[in-house]
GROMACS .gro file of C-alpha atoms in nm:
model
  345
    1MET     CA    1  -6.151   0.568  -0.566
    2THR     CA    2  -6.003   0.861  -0.370
    3ASP     CA    3  -6.192   1.176  -0.296
    4GLU     CA    4  -5.896   1.404  -0.328
    5TRP     CA    5  -5.927   1.751  -0.476
    6ARG     CA    6  -5.749   1.783  -0.812
    7GLY     CA    7  -5.731   2.022  -1.106
    8TRP     CA    8  -5.970   1.937  -1.390
    9ARG     CA    9  -5.686   1.844  -1.623
   10GLU     CA   10  -5.549   1.577  -1.399
   11ALA     CA   11  -5.885   1.453  -1.308
   12ALA     CA   12  -6.027   1.429  -1.661
   13GLU     CA   13  -5.693   1.269  -1.777
   14ALA     CA   14  -5.751   0.980  -1.525
   15ALA     CA   15  -6.129   0.959  -1.584
   16LEU     CA   16  -6.097   0.935  -1.964
   17TYR     CA   17  -5.770   0.768  -2.035
   18GLY     CA   18  -5.656   0.590  -1.713
   19ASP     CA   19  -5.645   0.208  -1.700
   20LYS     CA   20  -6.017   0.192  -1.616
   21GLY     CA   21  -6.102   0.515  -1.796
   22PHE     CA   22  -6.402   0.595  -1.999
   23TYR     CA   23  -6.228   0.556  -2.335
   24ARG     CA   24  -6.027   0.244  -2.238
   25SER     CA   25  -6.272   0.021  -2.054
   26PRO     CA   26  -6.505  -0.178  -2.283
   27LEU     CA   27  -6.732  -0.221  -1.976
   28ARG     CA   28  -6.782   0.160  -1.958
   29SER     CA   29  -6.849   0.198  -2.325
   30PRO     CA   30  -6.885  -0.136  -2.515
   31GLU     CA   31  -7.006   0.047  -2.828
   32GLY     CA   32  -6.736   0.304  -2.811
   33PRO     CA   33  -6.810   0.678  -2.814
   34ALA     CA   34  -7.114   0.610  -3.036
   35GLY     CA   35  -7.286   0.466  -2.740
   36HIS     CA   36  -7.276   0.807  -2.551
   37PHE     CA   37  -7.281   1.085  -2.816
   38ARG     CA   38  -7.346   1.127  -3.190
   39THR     CA   39  -7.089   1.283  -3.414
   40SER     CA   40  -7.112   1.379  -3.776
   41VAL     CA   41  -6.960   1.044  -3.865
   42HIS     CA   42  -7.250   0.865  -3.709
   43ALA     CA   43  -7.506   1.109  -3.856
   44SER     CA   44  -7.454   1.010  -4.219
   45PRO     CA   45  -7.218   0.825  -4.457
   46LEU     CA   46  -7.209   1.163  -4.645
   47PHE     CA   47  -6.956   1.282  -4.399
   48ALA     CA   48  -6.712   1.007  -4.471
   49THR     CA   49  -6.764   1.058  -4.854
   50ALA     CA   50  -6.675   1.427  -4.805
   51VAL     CA   51  -6.353   1.324  -4.622
   52ALA     CA   52  -6.286   1.076  -4.909
   53ARG     CA   53  -6.308   1.373  -5.152
   54LEU     CA   54  -6.061   1.568  -4.941
   55LEU     CA   55  -5.823   1.259  -4.955
   56THR     CA   56  -5.846   1.216  -5.333
   57GLY     CA   57  -5.787   1.588  -5.396
   58ILE     CA   58  -5.477   1.580  -5.166
   59ALA     CA   59  -5.360   1.266  -5.340
   60ARG     CA   60  -5.363   1.439  -5.676
   61GLU     CA   61  -5.185   1.738  -5.546
   62LEU     CA   62  -4.902   1.530  -5.383
   63ASP     CA   63  -4.855   1.315  -5.687
   64THR     CA   64  -4.703   1.025  -5.490
   65GLY     CA   65  -4.738   0.649  -5.499
   66THR     CA   66  -4.858   0.622  -5.134
   67VAL     CA   67  -5.083   0.847  -4.933
   68ALA     CA   68  -5.174   0.817  -4.565
   69LEU     CA   69  -5.515   0.873  -4.414
   70VAL     CA   70  -5.464   0.941  -4.033
   71ASP     CA   71  -5.777   0.945  -3.813
   72VAL     CA   72  -5.692   1.092  -3.473
   73GLY     CA   73  -5.927   0.986  -3.196
   74ALA     CA   74  -6.065   0.708  -3.422
   75GLY     CA   75  -6.319   0.570  -3.184
   76ARG     CA   76  -6.407   0.225  -3.318
   77GLY     CA   77  -6.273   0.314  -3.671
   78GLU     CA   78  -6.615   0.422  -3.806
   79LEU     CA   79  -6.476   0.719  -4.015
   80LEU     CA   80  -6.199   0.517  -4.169
   81THR     CA   81  -6.435   0.232  -4.246
   82GLY     CA   82  -6.657   0.484  -4.421
   83VAL     CA   83  -6.388   0.647  -4.616
   84LEU     CA   84  -6.249   0.315  -4.744
   85ALA     CA   85  -6.604   0.218  -4.849
   86ALA     CA   86  -6.641   0.546  -5.046
   87LEU     CA   87  -6.307   0.527  -5.225
   88PRO     CA   88  -6.309   0.377  -5.570
   89GLN     CA   89  -6.150   0.042  -5.633
   90GLY     CA   90  -5.909  -0.006  -5.917
   91LEU     CA   91  -6.002   0.214  -6.204
   92GLU     CA   92  -6.362   0.255  -6.089
   93VAL     CA   93  -6.497   0.607  -6.037
   94SER     CA   94  -6.729   0.611  -5.729
   95GLN     CA   95  -6.950   0.902  -5.616
   96GLY     CA   96  -6.743   1.149  -5.824
   97LEU     CA   97  -6.419   1.029  -5.657
   98GLU     CA   98  -6.114   0.923  -5.856
   99LEU     CA   99  -5.780   0.827  -5.720
  100PRO     CA  100  -5.457   0.850  -5.931
  101GLN     CA  101  -5.391   0.520  -6.093
  102GLY     CA  102  -5.173   0.289  -5.876
  103LEU     CA  103  -5.208   0.503  -5.568
  104GLU     CA  104  -5.190   0.302  -5.239
  105VAL     CA  105  -5.389   0.446  -4.942
  106ILE     CA  106  -5.264   0.353  -4.596
  107PRO     CA  107  -5.529   0.419  -4.322
  108TYR     CA  108  -5.403   0.480  -3.961
  109ALA     CA  109  -5.645   0.468  -3.664
  110VAL     CA  110  -5.485   0.668  -3.371
  111GLU     CA  111  -5.676   0.560  -3.063
  112VAL     CA  112  -5.596   0.472  -2.694
  113ALA     CA  113  -5.854   0.202  -2.673
  114ALA     CA  114  -5.786  -0.149  -2.807
  115ARG     CA  115  -5.845  -0.244  -3.167
  116PRO     CA  116  -6.214  -0.344  -3.207
  117PRO     CA  117  -6.275  -0.700  -3.352
  118GLY     CA  118  -6.369  -0.725  -3.703
  119LEU     CA  119  -6.212  -0.404  -3.822
  120ASP     CA  120  -6.094  -0.386  -4.179
  121PRO     CA  121  -5.750  -0.548  -4.184
  122ARG     CA  122  -5.615  -0.257  -4.403
  123ILE     CA  123  -5.646  -0.024  -4.104
  124GLU     CA  124  -5.331   0.011  -3.895
  125TRP     CA  125  -5.430   0.062  -3.534
  126CYS     CA  126  -5.182   0.267  -3.320
  127ALA     CA  127  -5.170   0.448  -2.992
  128GLU     CA  128  -4.935   0.720  -3.118
  129LEU     CA  129  -4.933   0.949  -3.428
  130PRO     CA  130  -4.738   0.793  -3.715
  131ALA     CA  131  -4.444   1.012  -3.791
  132GLY     CA  132  -4.335   1.164  -4.116
  133VAL     CA  133  -4.649   1.056  -4.323
  134THR     CA  134  -4.774   1.225  -4.636
  135GLY     CA  135  -5.145   1.262  -4.693
  136LEU     CA  136  -5.453   1.362  -4.489
  137LEU     CA  137  -5.468   1.389  -4.110
  138PHE     CA  138  -5.825   1.419  -3.986
  139ALA     CA  139  -5.931   1.471  -3.625
  140ASN     CA  140  -6.313   1.478  -3.580
  141GLU     CA  141  -6.404   1.568  -3.213
  142TRP     CA  142  -6.063   1.482  -3.076
  143LEU     CA  143  -5.949   1.809  -2.932
  144ASP     CA  144  -6.257   1.863  -2.715
  145ASN     CA  145  -6.147   1.548  -2.524
  146VAL     CA  146  -5.795   1.666  -2.468
  147PRO     CA  147  -5.811   1.756  -2.088
  148VAL     CA  148  -5.751   2.106  -1.987
  149GLU     CA  149  -5.757   2.310  -1.666
  150VAL     CA  150  -6.059   2.523  -1.574
  151ALA     CA  151  -6.025   2.864  -1.432
  152GLU     CA  152  -6.277   3.085  -1.256
  153ALA     CA  153  -6.250   3.449  -1.147
  154ASP     CA  154  -6.290   3.485  -0.776
  155ALA     CA  155  -6.470   3.766  -0.591
  156ASP     CA  156  -6.181   3.996  -0.660
  157GLY     CA  157  -6.160   3.906  -1.031
  158VAL     CA  158  -5.851   3.696  -0.979
  159PRO     CA  159  -5.842   3.395  -1.208
  160ARG     CA  160  -5.805   3.074  -0.994
  161TYR     CA  161  -5.782   2.708  -1.091
  162VAL     CA  162  -6.099   2.515  -1.034
  163GLN     CA  163  -6.044   2.194  -0.835
  164VAL     CA  164  -6.284   1.902  -0.858
  165ARG     CA  165  -6.370   1.599  -0.634
  166THR     CA  166  -6.359   1.268  -0.819
  167SER     CA  167  -6.645   1.098  -0.649
  168ASP     CA  168  -6.921   1.359  -0.704
  169GLY     CA  169  -6.783   1.635  -0.920
  170ALA     CA  170  -6.801   1.892  -0.647
  171GLU     CA  171  -6.586   2.193  -0.719
  172ARG     CA  172  -6.386   2.460  -0.525
  173LEU     CA  173  -6.147   2.729  -0.613
  174GLY     CA  174  -5.779   2.657  -0.585
  175PRO     CA  175  -5.466   2.872  -0.620
  176PRO     CA  176  -5.430   3.155  -0.869
  177VAL     CA  177  -5.355   3.084  -1.227
  178THR     CA  178  -4.989   3.174  -1.291
  179GLY     CA  179  -4.712   3.131  -1.556
  180ALA     CA  180  -4.784   3.007  -1.903
  181ASP     CA  181  -5.154   2.937  -1.813
  182ALA     CA  182  -5.203   3.298  -1.706
  183ALA     CA  183  -5.042   3.421  -2.020
  184TRP     CA  184  -5.275   3.201  -2.225
  185LEU     CA  185  -5.579   3.342  -2.056
  186GLU     CA  186  -5.462   3.688  -2.100
  187ARG     CA  187  -5.410   3.644  -2.467
  188TRP     CA  188  -5.701   3.408  -2.560
  189TRP     CA  189  -5.972   3.412  -2.291
  190PRO     CA  190  -5.939   3.692  -2.044
  191LEU     CA  191  -6.186   3.680  -1.755
  192SER     CA  192  -6.351   4.017  -1.695
  193GLY     CA  193  -6.556   3.962  -1.377
  194PRO     CA  194  -6.614   3.737  -1.074
  195GLY     CA  195  -6.773   3.404  -1.157
  196GLU     CA  196  -6.665   3.404  -1.516
  197ARG     CA  197  -6.492   3.075  -1.629
  198ALA     CA  198  -6.269   2.954  -1.902
  199GLU     CA  199  -6.100   2.637  -2.018
  200ILE     CA  200  -5.729   2.688  -2.055
  201GLY     CA  201  -5.652   2.547  -2.389
  202ARG     CA  202  -5.269   2.520  -2.379
  203PRO     CA  203  -5.262   2.138  -2.393
  204ARG     CA  204  -5.488   2.131  -2.707
  205ASP     CA  205  -5.264   2.395  -2.882
  206ALA     CA  206  -4.958   2.174  -2.814
  207ALA     CA  207  -5.148   1.844  -2.907
  208TRP     CA  208  -5.269   1.989  -3.241
  209ALA     CA  209  -4.938   2.147  -3.328
  210ARG     CA  210  -4.772   1.799  -3.271
  211ALA     CA  211  -5.038   1.631  -3.485
  212VAL     CA  212  -4.989   1.873  -3.773
  213GLY     CA  213  -4.616   1.854  -3.727
  214SER     CA  214  -4.629   1.472  -3.791
  215LEU     CA  215  -4.715   1.541  -4.158
  216THR     CA  216  -4.434   1.569  -4.406
  217ALA     CA  217  -4.667   1.708  -4.655
  218GLY     CA  218  -5.047   1.709  -4.691
  219LEU     CA  219  -5.354   1.846  -4.514
  220ALA     CA  220  -5.446   1.838  -4.149
  221VAL     CA  221  -5.807   1.905  -4.046
  222ALA     CA  222  -5.954   1.946  -3.698
  223VAL     CA  223  -6.337   1.938  -3.664
  224ASP     CA  224  -6.483   2.036  -3.335
  225TYR     CA  225  -6.710   2.229  -3.111
  226ALA     CA  226  -6.544   2.567  -3.128
  227HIS     CA  227  -6.538   2.941  -3.030
  228VAL     CA  228  -6.303   3.220  -3.102
  229ARG     CA  229  -6.179   3.517  -2.911
  230GLY     CA  230  -6.442   3.787  -2.898
  231ALA     CA  231  -6.719   3.523  -2.878
  232ARG     CA  232  -6.611   3.305  -2.587
  233PRO     CA  233  -6.891   3.165  -2.359
  234PRO     CA  234  -6.859   3.364  -2.028
  235PHE     CA  235  -6.900   3.059  -1.814
  236GLY     CA  236  -6.719   2.794  -2.000
  237THR     CA  237  -6.840   2.490  -2.172
  238LEU     CA  238  -6.717   2.191  -1.973
  239THR     CA  239  -6.999   1.918  -1.968
  240GLY     CA  240  -7.050   1.536  -1.978
  241PHE     CA  241  -7.221   1.288  -2.195
  242ARG     CA  242  -7.361   0.965  -2.082
  243GLY     CA  243  -7.594   0.721  -2.280
  244GLY     CA  244  -7.674   0.974  -2.545
  245ARG     CA  245  -7.768   1.251  -2.309
  246GLU     CA  246  -7.586   1.552  -2.170
  247ALA     CA  247  -7.488   1.496  -1.810
  248ARG     CA  248  -7.320   1.673  -1.516
  249PRO     CA  249  -6.943   1.638  -1.557
  250VAL     CA  250  -6.810   1.407  -1.288
  251PRO     CA  251  -6.449   1.262  -1.331
  252ASP     CA  252  -6.544   0.914  -1.208
  253SER     CA  253  -6.503   0.751  -1.550
  254SER     CA  254  -6.873   0.706  -1.587
  255CYS     CA  255  -6.915   0.968  -1.861
  256ASP     CA  256  -6.742   1.152  -2.140
  257LEU     CA  257  -6.591   1.482  -2.044
  258THR     CA  258  -6.571   1.749  -2.309
  259ALA     CA  259  -6.537   2.123  -2.353
  260HIS     CA  260  -6.543   2.335  -2.663
  261VAL     CA  261  -6.217   2.421  -2.835
  262ALA     CA  262  -6.047   2.762  -2.887
  263LEU     CA  263  -5.957   2.675  -3.249
  264ASP     CA  264  -5.803   3.017  -3.316
  265ALA     CA  265  -5.548   2.949  -3.044
  266CYS     CA  266  -5.476   2.604  -3.195
  267ALA     CA  267  -5.427   2.776  -3.537
  268ALA     CA  268  -5.174   3.022  -3.384
  269ALA     CA  269  -4.982   2.740  -3.223
  270VAL     CA  270  -4.940   2.567  -3.550
  271SER     CA  271  -4.823   2.881  -3.718
  272SER     CA  272  -4.557   2.923  -3.460
  273ALA     CA  273  -4.441   2.548  -3.458
  274VAL     CA  274  -4.488   2.414  -3.811
  275ALA     CA  275  -4.296   2.554  -4.106
  276HIS     CA  276  -4.472   2.590  -4.450
  277ALA     CA  277  -4.818   2.544  -4.303
  278SER     CA  278  -5.102   2.771  -4.425
  279THR     CA  279  -5.411   2.799  -4.221
  280GLU     CA  280  -5.795   2.831  -4.280
  281LEU     CA  281  -6.064   2.844  -4.015
  282THR     CA  282  -6.424   2.794  -4.130
  283ASP     CA  283  -6.742   2.624  -4.023
  284GLN     CA  284  -6.871   2.280  -4.123
  285ARG     CA  285  -7.152   2.416  -4.328
  286ALA     CA  286  -6.917   2.603  -4.562
  287ALA     CA  287  -6.661   2.317  -4.568
  288LEU     CA  288  -6.914   2.048  -4.659
  289HIS     CA  289  -7.085   2.262  -4.918
  290ARG     CA  290  -6.740   2.293  -5.086
  291LEU     CA  291  -6.711   1.918  -5.078
  292GLY     CA  292  -7.046   1.862  -5.242
  293VAL     CA  293  -7.258   1.808  -4.943
  294GLY     CA  294  -7.577   2.015  -4.971
  295GLY     CA  295  -7.933   1.982  -4.860
  296ASP     CA  296  -8.122   2.006  -5.197
  297ARG     CA  297  -8.413   1.792  -5.242
  298PRO     CA  298  -8.441   1.580  -5.549
  299PRO     CA  299  -8.694   1.709  -5.816
  300LEU     CA  300  -9.051   1.583  -5.758
  301SER     CA  301  -9.056   1.459  -6.115
  302LEU     CA  302  -8.806   1.189  -6.019
  303ALA     CA  303  -9.071   1.033  -5.800
  304ALA     CA  304  -9.274   0.925  -6.117
  305THR     CA  305  -8.967   0.795  -6.309
  306ASP     CA  306  -8.753   0.656  -6.031
  307PRO     CA  307  -8.948   0.620  -5.706
  308ALA     CA  308  -8.667   0.444  -5.520
  309GLY     CA  309  -8.413   0.697  -5.641
  310TYR     CA  310  -8.643   0.973  -5.521
  311VAL     CA  311  -8.667   0.821  -5.179
  312ARG     CA  312  -8.289   0.776  -5.154
  313GLY     CA  313  -8.249   1.140  -5.263
  314LEU     CA  314  -8.483   1.260  -4.990
  315ALA     CA  315  -8.305   1.069  -4.734
  316ALA     CA  316  -7.958   1.203  -4.852
  317ALA     CA  317  -8.102   1.557  -4.849
  318GLY     CA  318  -8.212   1.510  -4.484
  319GLU     CA  319  -7.875   1.385  -4.385
  320ALA     CA  320  -7.696   1.663  -4.558
  321ALA     CA  321  -7.929   1.914  -4.391
  322GLU     CA  322  -7.845   1.770  -4.047
  323LEU     CA  323  -7.469   1.786  -4.120
  324THR     CA  324  -7.489   2.151  -4.231
  325ALA     CA  325  -7.760   2.287  -4.004
  326ARG     CA  326  -7.724   2.625  -3.839
  327GLY     CA  327  -7.741   2.583  -3.458
  328GLY     CA  328  -7.626   2.215  -3.491
  329LEU     CA  329  -7.353   2.026  -3.670
  330GLY     CA  330  -7.315   2.305  -3.929
  331ASP     CA  331  -7.168   2.539  -3.674
  332PHE     CA  332  -6.877   2.307  -3.591
  333GLY     CA  333  -6.539   2.464  -3.655
  334TRP     CA  334  -6.307   2.335  -3.926
  335LEU     CA  335  -5.943   2.420  -3.893
  336LEU     CA  336  -5.740   2.332  -4.198
  337HIS     CA  337  -5.361   2.343  -4.241
  338ARG     CA  338  -5.193   2.270  -4.574
  339VAL     CA  339  -4.836   2.150  -4.499
  340GLY     CA  340  -4.565   2.168  -4.764
  341LEU     CA  341  -4.821   2.239  -5.039
  342PRO     CA  342  -4.887   2.556  -5.247
  343GLU     CA  343  -5.166   2.786  -5.154
  344PRO     CA  344  -5.493   2.667  -5.318
  345GLY     CA  345  -5.589   2.842  -5.627
   0.00000   0.00000   0.00000
């Protein structure tokens, strides 16, 4: 492994997605991302049920015989597995979900890692986005793993690229930020004083616009750690995760590398690139409440008439509370784009 100095985008790209990268090598992460960090998908099956509700709603709006469910950054297929389990079979109505009669759901897992053994054979595993699909595209904690450059203001307040050494994560300031990166910083994350840092989100804007543009019609949703202009963290958010713990970010393929997402910039990129797409930016707490995920405890009287049901209700309430908690998963950003659909009533 070389000790050359590189920008964070190039270094993270190799560390995460290279031939022996964190997300490609089963030796680095045999359990997949779940072995190193916990997402809403892993926290509770209620999350997959909420996504299934989104899918059934979009399917009714589209009024078509086939609907796609595209999971971008699918990990080991956990979300798709959960959604397929939550969907009703045939004419059955399950958990308040009802699919239009005769509708076929085609699930796509978009992931750079190899297909895991034992995955539901209905799931199509692909390295690239399927083009021209109609349905629901869902990206849970994908954009935070799209590598970006890091900038830091020097002693004179000039934004410079931060360079990193692969072997140990040591950093130094490189050349000044120029061109399209400088324009992005000025618009979305201006640095106001020496030592302030930012992650330059242009690659994420482009990646999300491409993802939304792959839909012919339907709904695209990005869920991620997020911030918006006016509330950016002054020293950036780049960090690592290894074995379930936050770790110093070192681009040697030993850990996940992640940084929060400027979802407002992603939203603007879609508005510029994708025709007939409406946009909503909200948080997970509000989005999941709309989809029927709350934290209400079951009535105590149920303990006398249905003790097992009461215990199940308590467990579900606890899981819902975690998914919607302030200061936790409930603060995640949800960016939604309706493509080729009328504005919701």
